[in-house]
CSV table of C-alpha atoms in Angstrom, one decimal:
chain,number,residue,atom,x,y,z
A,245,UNK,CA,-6.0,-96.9,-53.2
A,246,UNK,CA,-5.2,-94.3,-56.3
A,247,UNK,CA,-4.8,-91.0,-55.1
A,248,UNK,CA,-7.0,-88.7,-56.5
A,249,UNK,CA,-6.4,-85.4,-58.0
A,250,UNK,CA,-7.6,-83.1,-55.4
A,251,UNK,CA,-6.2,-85.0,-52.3
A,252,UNK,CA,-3.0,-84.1,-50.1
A,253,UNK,CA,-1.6,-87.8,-51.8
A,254,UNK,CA,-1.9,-86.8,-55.3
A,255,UNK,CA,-0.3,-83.1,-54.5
A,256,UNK,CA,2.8,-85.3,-52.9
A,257,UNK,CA,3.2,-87.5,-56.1
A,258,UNK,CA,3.4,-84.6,-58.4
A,259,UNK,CA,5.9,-83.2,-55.7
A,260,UNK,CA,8.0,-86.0,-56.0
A,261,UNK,CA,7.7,-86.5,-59.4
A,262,UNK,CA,8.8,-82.7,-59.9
A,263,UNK,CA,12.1,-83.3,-58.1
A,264,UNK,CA,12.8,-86.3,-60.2
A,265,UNK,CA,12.3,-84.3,-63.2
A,266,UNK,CA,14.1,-81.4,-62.0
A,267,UNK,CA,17.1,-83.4,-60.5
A,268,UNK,CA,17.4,-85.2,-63.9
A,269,UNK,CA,17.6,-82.8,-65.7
A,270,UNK,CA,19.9,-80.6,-64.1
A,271,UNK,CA,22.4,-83.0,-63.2
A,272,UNK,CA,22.7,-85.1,-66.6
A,273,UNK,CA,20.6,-82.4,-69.2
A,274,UNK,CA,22.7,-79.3,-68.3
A,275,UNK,CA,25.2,-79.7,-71.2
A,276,UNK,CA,23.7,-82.2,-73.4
A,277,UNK,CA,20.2,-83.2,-74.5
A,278,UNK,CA,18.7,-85.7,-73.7
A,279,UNK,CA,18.4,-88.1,-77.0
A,280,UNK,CA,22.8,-87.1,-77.1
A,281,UNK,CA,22.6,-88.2,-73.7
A,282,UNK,CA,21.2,-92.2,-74.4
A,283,UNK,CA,22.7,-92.0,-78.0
A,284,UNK,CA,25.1,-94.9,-76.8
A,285,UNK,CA,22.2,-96.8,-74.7
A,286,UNK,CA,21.4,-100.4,-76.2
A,287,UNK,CA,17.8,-99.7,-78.3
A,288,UNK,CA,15.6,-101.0,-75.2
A,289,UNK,CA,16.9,-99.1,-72.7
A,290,UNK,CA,17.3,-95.8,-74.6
A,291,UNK,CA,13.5,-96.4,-75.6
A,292,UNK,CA,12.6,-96.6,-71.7
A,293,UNK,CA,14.6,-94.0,-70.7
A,294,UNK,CA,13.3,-91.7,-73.3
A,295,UNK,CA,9.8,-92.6,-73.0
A,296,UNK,CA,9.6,-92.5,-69.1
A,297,UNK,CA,11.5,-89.2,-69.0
A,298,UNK,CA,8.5,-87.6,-71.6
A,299,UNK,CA,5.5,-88.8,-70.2
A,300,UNK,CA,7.1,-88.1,-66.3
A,301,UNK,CA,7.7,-84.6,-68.0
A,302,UNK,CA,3.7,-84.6,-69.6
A,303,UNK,CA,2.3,-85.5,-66.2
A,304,UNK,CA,4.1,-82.1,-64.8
A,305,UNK,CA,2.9,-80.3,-67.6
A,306,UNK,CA,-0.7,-81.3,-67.8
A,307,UNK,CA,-1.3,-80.6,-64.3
A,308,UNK,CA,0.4,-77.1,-64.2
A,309,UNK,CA,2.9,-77.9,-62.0
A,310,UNK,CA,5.1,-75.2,-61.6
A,311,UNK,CA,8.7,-75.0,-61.6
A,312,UNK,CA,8.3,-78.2,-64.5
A,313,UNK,CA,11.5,-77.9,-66.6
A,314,UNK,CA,11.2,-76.7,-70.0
A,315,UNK,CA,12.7,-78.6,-72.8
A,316,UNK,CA,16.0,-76.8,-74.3
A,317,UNK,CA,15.8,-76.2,-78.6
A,318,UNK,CA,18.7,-78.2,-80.0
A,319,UNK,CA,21.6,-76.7,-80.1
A,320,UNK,CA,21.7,-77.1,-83.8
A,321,UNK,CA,18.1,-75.8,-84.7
A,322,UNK,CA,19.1,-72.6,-82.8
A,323,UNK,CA,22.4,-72.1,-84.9
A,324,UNK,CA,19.9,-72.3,-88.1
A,325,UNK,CA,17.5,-70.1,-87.0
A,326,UNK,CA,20.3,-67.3,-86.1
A,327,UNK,CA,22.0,-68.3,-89.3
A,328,UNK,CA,25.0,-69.7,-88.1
A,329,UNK,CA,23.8,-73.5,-89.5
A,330,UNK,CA,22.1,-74.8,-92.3
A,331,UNK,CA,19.7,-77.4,-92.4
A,332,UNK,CA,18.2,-79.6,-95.4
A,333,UNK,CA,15.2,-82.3,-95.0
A,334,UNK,CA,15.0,-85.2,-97.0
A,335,UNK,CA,11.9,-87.7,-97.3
A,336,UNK,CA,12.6,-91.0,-98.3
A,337,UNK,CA,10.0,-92.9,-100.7
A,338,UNK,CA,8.4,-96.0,-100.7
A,339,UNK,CA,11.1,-98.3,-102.0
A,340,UNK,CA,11.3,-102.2,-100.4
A,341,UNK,CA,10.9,-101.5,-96.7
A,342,UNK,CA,8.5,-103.8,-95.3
A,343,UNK,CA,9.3,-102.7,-91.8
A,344,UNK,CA,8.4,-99.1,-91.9
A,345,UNK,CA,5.5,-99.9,-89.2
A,346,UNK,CA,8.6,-101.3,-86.6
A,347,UNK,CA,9.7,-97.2,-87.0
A,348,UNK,CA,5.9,-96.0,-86.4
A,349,UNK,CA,5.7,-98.5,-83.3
A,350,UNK,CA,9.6,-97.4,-82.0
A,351,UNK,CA,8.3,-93.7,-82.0
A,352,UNK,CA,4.8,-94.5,-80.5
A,353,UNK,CA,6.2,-96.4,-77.6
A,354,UNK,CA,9.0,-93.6,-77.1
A,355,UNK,CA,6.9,-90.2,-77.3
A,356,UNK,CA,3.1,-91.7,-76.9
A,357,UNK,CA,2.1,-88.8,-74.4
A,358,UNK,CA,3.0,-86.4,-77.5
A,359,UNK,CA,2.1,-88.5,-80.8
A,360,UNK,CA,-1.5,-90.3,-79.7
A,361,UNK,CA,-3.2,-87.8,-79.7
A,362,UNK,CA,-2.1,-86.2,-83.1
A,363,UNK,CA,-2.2,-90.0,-84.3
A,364,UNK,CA,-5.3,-90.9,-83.2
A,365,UNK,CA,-7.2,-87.9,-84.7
A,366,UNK,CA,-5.6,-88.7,-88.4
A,367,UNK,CA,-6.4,-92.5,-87.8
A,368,UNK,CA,-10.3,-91.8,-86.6
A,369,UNK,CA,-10.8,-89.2,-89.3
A,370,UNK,CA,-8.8,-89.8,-91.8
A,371,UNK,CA,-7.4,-93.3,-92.7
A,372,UNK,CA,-10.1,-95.8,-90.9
A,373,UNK,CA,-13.2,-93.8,-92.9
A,374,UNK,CA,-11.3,-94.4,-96.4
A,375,UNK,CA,-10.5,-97.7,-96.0
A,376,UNK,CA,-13.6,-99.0,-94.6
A,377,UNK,CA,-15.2,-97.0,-97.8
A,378,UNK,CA,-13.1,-99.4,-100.3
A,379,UNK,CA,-13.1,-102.6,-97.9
A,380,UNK,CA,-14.8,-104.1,-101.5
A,381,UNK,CA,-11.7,-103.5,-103.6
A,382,UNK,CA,-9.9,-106.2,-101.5
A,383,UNK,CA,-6.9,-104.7,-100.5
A,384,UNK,CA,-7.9,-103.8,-96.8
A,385,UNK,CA,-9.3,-106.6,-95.5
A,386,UNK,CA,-7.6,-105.8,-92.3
A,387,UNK,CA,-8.5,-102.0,-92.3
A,388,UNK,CA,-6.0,-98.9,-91.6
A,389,UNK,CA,-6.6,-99.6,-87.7
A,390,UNK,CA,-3.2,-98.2,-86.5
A,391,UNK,CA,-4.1,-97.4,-83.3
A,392,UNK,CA,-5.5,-100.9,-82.4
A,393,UNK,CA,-2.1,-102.1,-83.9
A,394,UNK,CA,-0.2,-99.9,-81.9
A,395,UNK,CA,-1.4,-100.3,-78.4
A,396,UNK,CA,-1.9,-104.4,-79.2
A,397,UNK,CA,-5.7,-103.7,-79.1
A,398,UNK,CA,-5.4,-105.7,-81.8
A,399,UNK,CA,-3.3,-108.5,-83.8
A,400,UNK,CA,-0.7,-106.9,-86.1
A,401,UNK,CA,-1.4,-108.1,-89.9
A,402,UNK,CA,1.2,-110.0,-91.8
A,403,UNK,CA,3.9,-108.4,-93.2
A,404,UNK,CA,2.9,-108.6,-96.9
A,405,UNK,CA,0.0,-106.7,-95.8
A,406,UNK,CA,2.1,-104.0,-94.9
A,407,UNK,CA,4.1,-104.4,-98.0
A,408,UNK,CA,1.4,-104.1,-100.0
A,409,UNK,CA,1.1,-100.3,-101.9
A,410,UNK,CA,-2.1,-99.6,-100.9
A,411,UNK,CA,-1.7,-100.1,-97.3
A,412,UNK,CA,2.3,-98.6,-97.4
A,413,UNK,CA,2.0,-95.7,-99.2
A,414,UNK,CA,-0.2,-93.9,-96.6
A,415,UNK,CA,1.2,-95.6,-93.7
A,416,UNK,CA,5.2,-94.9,-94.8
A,417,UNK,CA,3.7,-91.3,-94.9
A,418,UNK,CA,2.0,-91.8,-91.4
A,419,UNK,CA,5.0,-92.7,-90.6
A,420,UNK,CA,7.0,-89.6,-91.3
A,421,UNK,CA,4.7,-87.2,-90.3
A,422,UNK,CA,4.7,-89.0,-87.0
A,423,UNK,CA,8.7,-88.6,-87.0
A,424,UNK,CA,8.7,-85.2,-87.6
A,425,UNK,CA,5.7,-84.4,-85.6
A,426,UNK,CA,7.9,-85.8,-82.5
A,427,UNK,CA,10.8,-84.3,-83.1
A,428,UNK,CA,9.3,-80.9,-82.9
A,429,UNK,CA,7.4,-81.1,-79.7
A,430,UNK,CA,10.5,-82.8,-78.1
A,431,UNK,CA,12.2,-79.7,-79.2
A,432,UNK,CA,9.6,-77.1,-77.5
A,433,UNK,CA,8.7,-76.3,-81.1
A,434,UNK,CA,5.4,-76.2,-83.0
A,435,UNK,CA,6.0,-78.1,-86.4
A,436,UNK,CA,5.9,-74.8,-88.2
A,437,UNK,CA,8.6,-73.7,-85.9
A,438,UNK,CA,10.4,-76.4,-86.3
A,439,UNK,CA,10.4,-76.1,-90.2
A,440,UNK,CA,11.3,-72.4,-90.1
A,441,UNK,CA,14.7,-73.8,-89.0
A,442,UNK,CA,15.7,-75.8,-92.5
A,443,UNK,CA,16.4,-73.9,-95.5
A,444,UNK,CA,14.7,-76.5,-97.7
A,445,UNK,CA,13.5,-79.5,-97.7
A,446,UNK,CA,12.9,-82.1,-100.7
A,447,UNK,CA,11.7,-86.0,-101.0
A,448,UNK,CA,12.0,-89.2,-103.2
A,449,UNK,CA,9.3,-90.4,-104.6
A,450,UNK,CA,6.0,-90.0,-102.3
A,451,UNK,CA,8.2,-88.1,-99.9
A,452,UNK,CA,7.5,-85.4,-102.2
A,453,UNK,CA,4.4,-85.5,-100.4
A,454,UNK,CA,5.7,-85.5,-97.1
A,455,UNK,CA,8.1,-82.4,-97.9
A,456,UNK,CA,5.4,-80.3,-99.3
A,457,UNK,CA,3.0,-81.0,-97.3
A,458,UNK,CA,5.2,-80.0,-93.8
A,459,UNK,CA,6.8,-77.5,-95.3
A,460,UNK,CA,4.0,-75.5,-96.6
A,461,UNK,CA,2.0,-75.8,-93.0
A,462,UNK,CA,2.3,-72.2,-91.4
A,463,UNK,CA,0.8,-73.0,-88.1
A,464,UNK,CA,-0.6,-76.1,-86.0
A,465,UNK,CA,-4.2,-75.9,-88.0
A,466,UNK,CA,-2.4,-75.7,-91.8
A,467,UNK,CA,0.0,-78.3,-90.8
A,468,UNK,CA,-3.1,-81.1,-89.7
A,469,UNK,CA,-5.1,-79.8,-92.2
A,470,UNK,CA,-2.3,-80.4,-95.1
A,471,UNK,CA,-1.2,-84.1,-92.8
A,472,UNK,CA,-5.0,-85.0,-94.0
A,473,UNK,CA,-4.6,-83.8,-97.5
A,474,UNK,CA,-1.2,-85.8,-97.7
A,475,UNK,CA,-2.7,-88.9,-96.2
A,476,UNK,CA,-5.6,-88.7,-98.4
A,477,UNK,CA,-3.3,-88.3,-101.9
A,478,UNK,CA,-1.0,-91.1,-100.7
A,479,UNK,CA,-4.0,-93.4,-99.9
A,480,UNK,CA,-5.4,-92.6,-103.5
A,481,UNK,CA,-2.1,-92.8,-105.0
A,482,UNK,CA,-1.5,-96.5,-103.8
A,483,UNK,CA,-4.8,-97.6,-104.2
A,484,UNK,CA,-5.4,-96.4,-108.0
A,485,UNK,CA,-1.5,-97.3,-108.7
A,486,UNK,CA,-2.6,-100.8,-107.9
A,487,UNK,CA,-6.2,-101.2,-109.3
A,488,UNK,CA,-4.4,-100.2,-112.6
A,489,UNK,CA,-1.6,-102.9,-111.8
A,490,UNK,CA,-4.0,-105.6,-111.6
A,491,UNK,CA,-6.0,-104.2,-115.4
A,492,UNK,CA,-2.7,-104.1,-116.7
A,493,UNK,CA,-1.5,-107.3,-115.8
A,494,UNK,CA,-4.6,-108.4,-117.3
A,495,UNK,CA,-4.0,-106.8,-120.5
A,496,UNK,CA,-0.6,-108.2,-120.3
A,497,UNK,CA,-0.2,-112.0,-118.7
């Protein structure tokens, strides 16, 4: 039987839990952190390891329990906020990856108790509602239903859906949003914190987008309200870019 919250059981599994947590992390975090720490782990395991570790620490954190560790700012993103470092982002474009959505899945599966939530909020009110509203120009027939992808709700499309630019120019942008959005709140940073620690930041092609859009977001409010402003552009962008495609090709075979 499942303990429930407000039973002597439930109280003893968050006990437990705790002194995993705590033991963890003060016998293997105390010099290093933690993505240092599984740097040399083969993919699979440093995926488990990171994503048990997270959502162990979420558990503690969601239910208050006190004495939960608190994660340590890289040693490097303190040095650049003292000064002592500097630090320079750089967004890729859209170029010939086809795979992009292997990166979205790796980071969904690794820091899920951080990222769905944020995710799931773009998806629902951003990306599903404008591709259902052009489901007649073709180029979604299976919709912008990431989360269904993710959690293998539902079938993943073929990759040359996923190649296609009206499908991966939001979705490469999704994608780094999603990265940085993880790397903040792994570092105990907000993402405006987290951008007040680079000295500047730039992007190729649509990560121009990306960079702008992040690094113009002064708080948690500005940076989801300019994430749907991005998302929005980049969906336009590769849906326009290839309506006009198709009337120029027809103009000239």
């Amino acid at each position: 039987m499942r303990a429930t919250e407000d039973t002597p059981e439930h109280a003893a599994r968050l006990a437990i839990l705790l002194k995993a947590v705590s033991h963890f992390t003060t016998t293997l975090l105390s010099n290093i952190d933690i993505h240092s720490l599984v740097a040399s782990y083969e993919h699979e395991a440093r995926k488990k390891v990171l994503s048990a570790f997270y959502l162990a620490h979420t558990i503690l954190v969601e239910h208050d329990v006190e004495g939960t560790p608190k994660f340590t700012t890289p040693s490097l993103l303190a040095k650049a906020l003292s000064g002592h470092a500097s630090i320079f982002a750089l967004f890729g474009g859209q170029g010939i990856n086809e795979i992009y959505f292997d990166e979205l899945q790796t980071l969904f599966d690794t820091y899920r108790p951080f990222v769905e939530p944020f995710l799931t909020s773009i998806v629902d009110d951003v990306l599903q509602p404008l591709a259902s509203a052009s489901q007649g120009t073709s180029f979604y027939e299976h919709g912008l239903d990431v989360i269904s992808w993710l959690t293998g709700a539902a079938p993943l499309p073929p990759i040359a859906y996923f190649a296609s630019v009206p499908v991966s120019f939001p979705l490469i942008g999704l994608t780094q949003f999603i990265q940085y959005y993880a790397a903040a709140r792994v570092s105990g940073l907000s993402p405006a914190e987290l951008s007040a620690r680079f000295s500047g930041a730039s992007g190729h092609s649509q990560g121009l987008v990306t960079a702008v859009a992040i690094f113009s977001s002064k708080d948690d409010a500005s940076f989801l309200e300019n994430v749907q402003k991005a998302l929005k552009w980049l969906f336009f962008a590769g849906l326009r870019g290839q309506q006009l495609f198709l009337v120029l090709r027809s103009i000239h075979p």
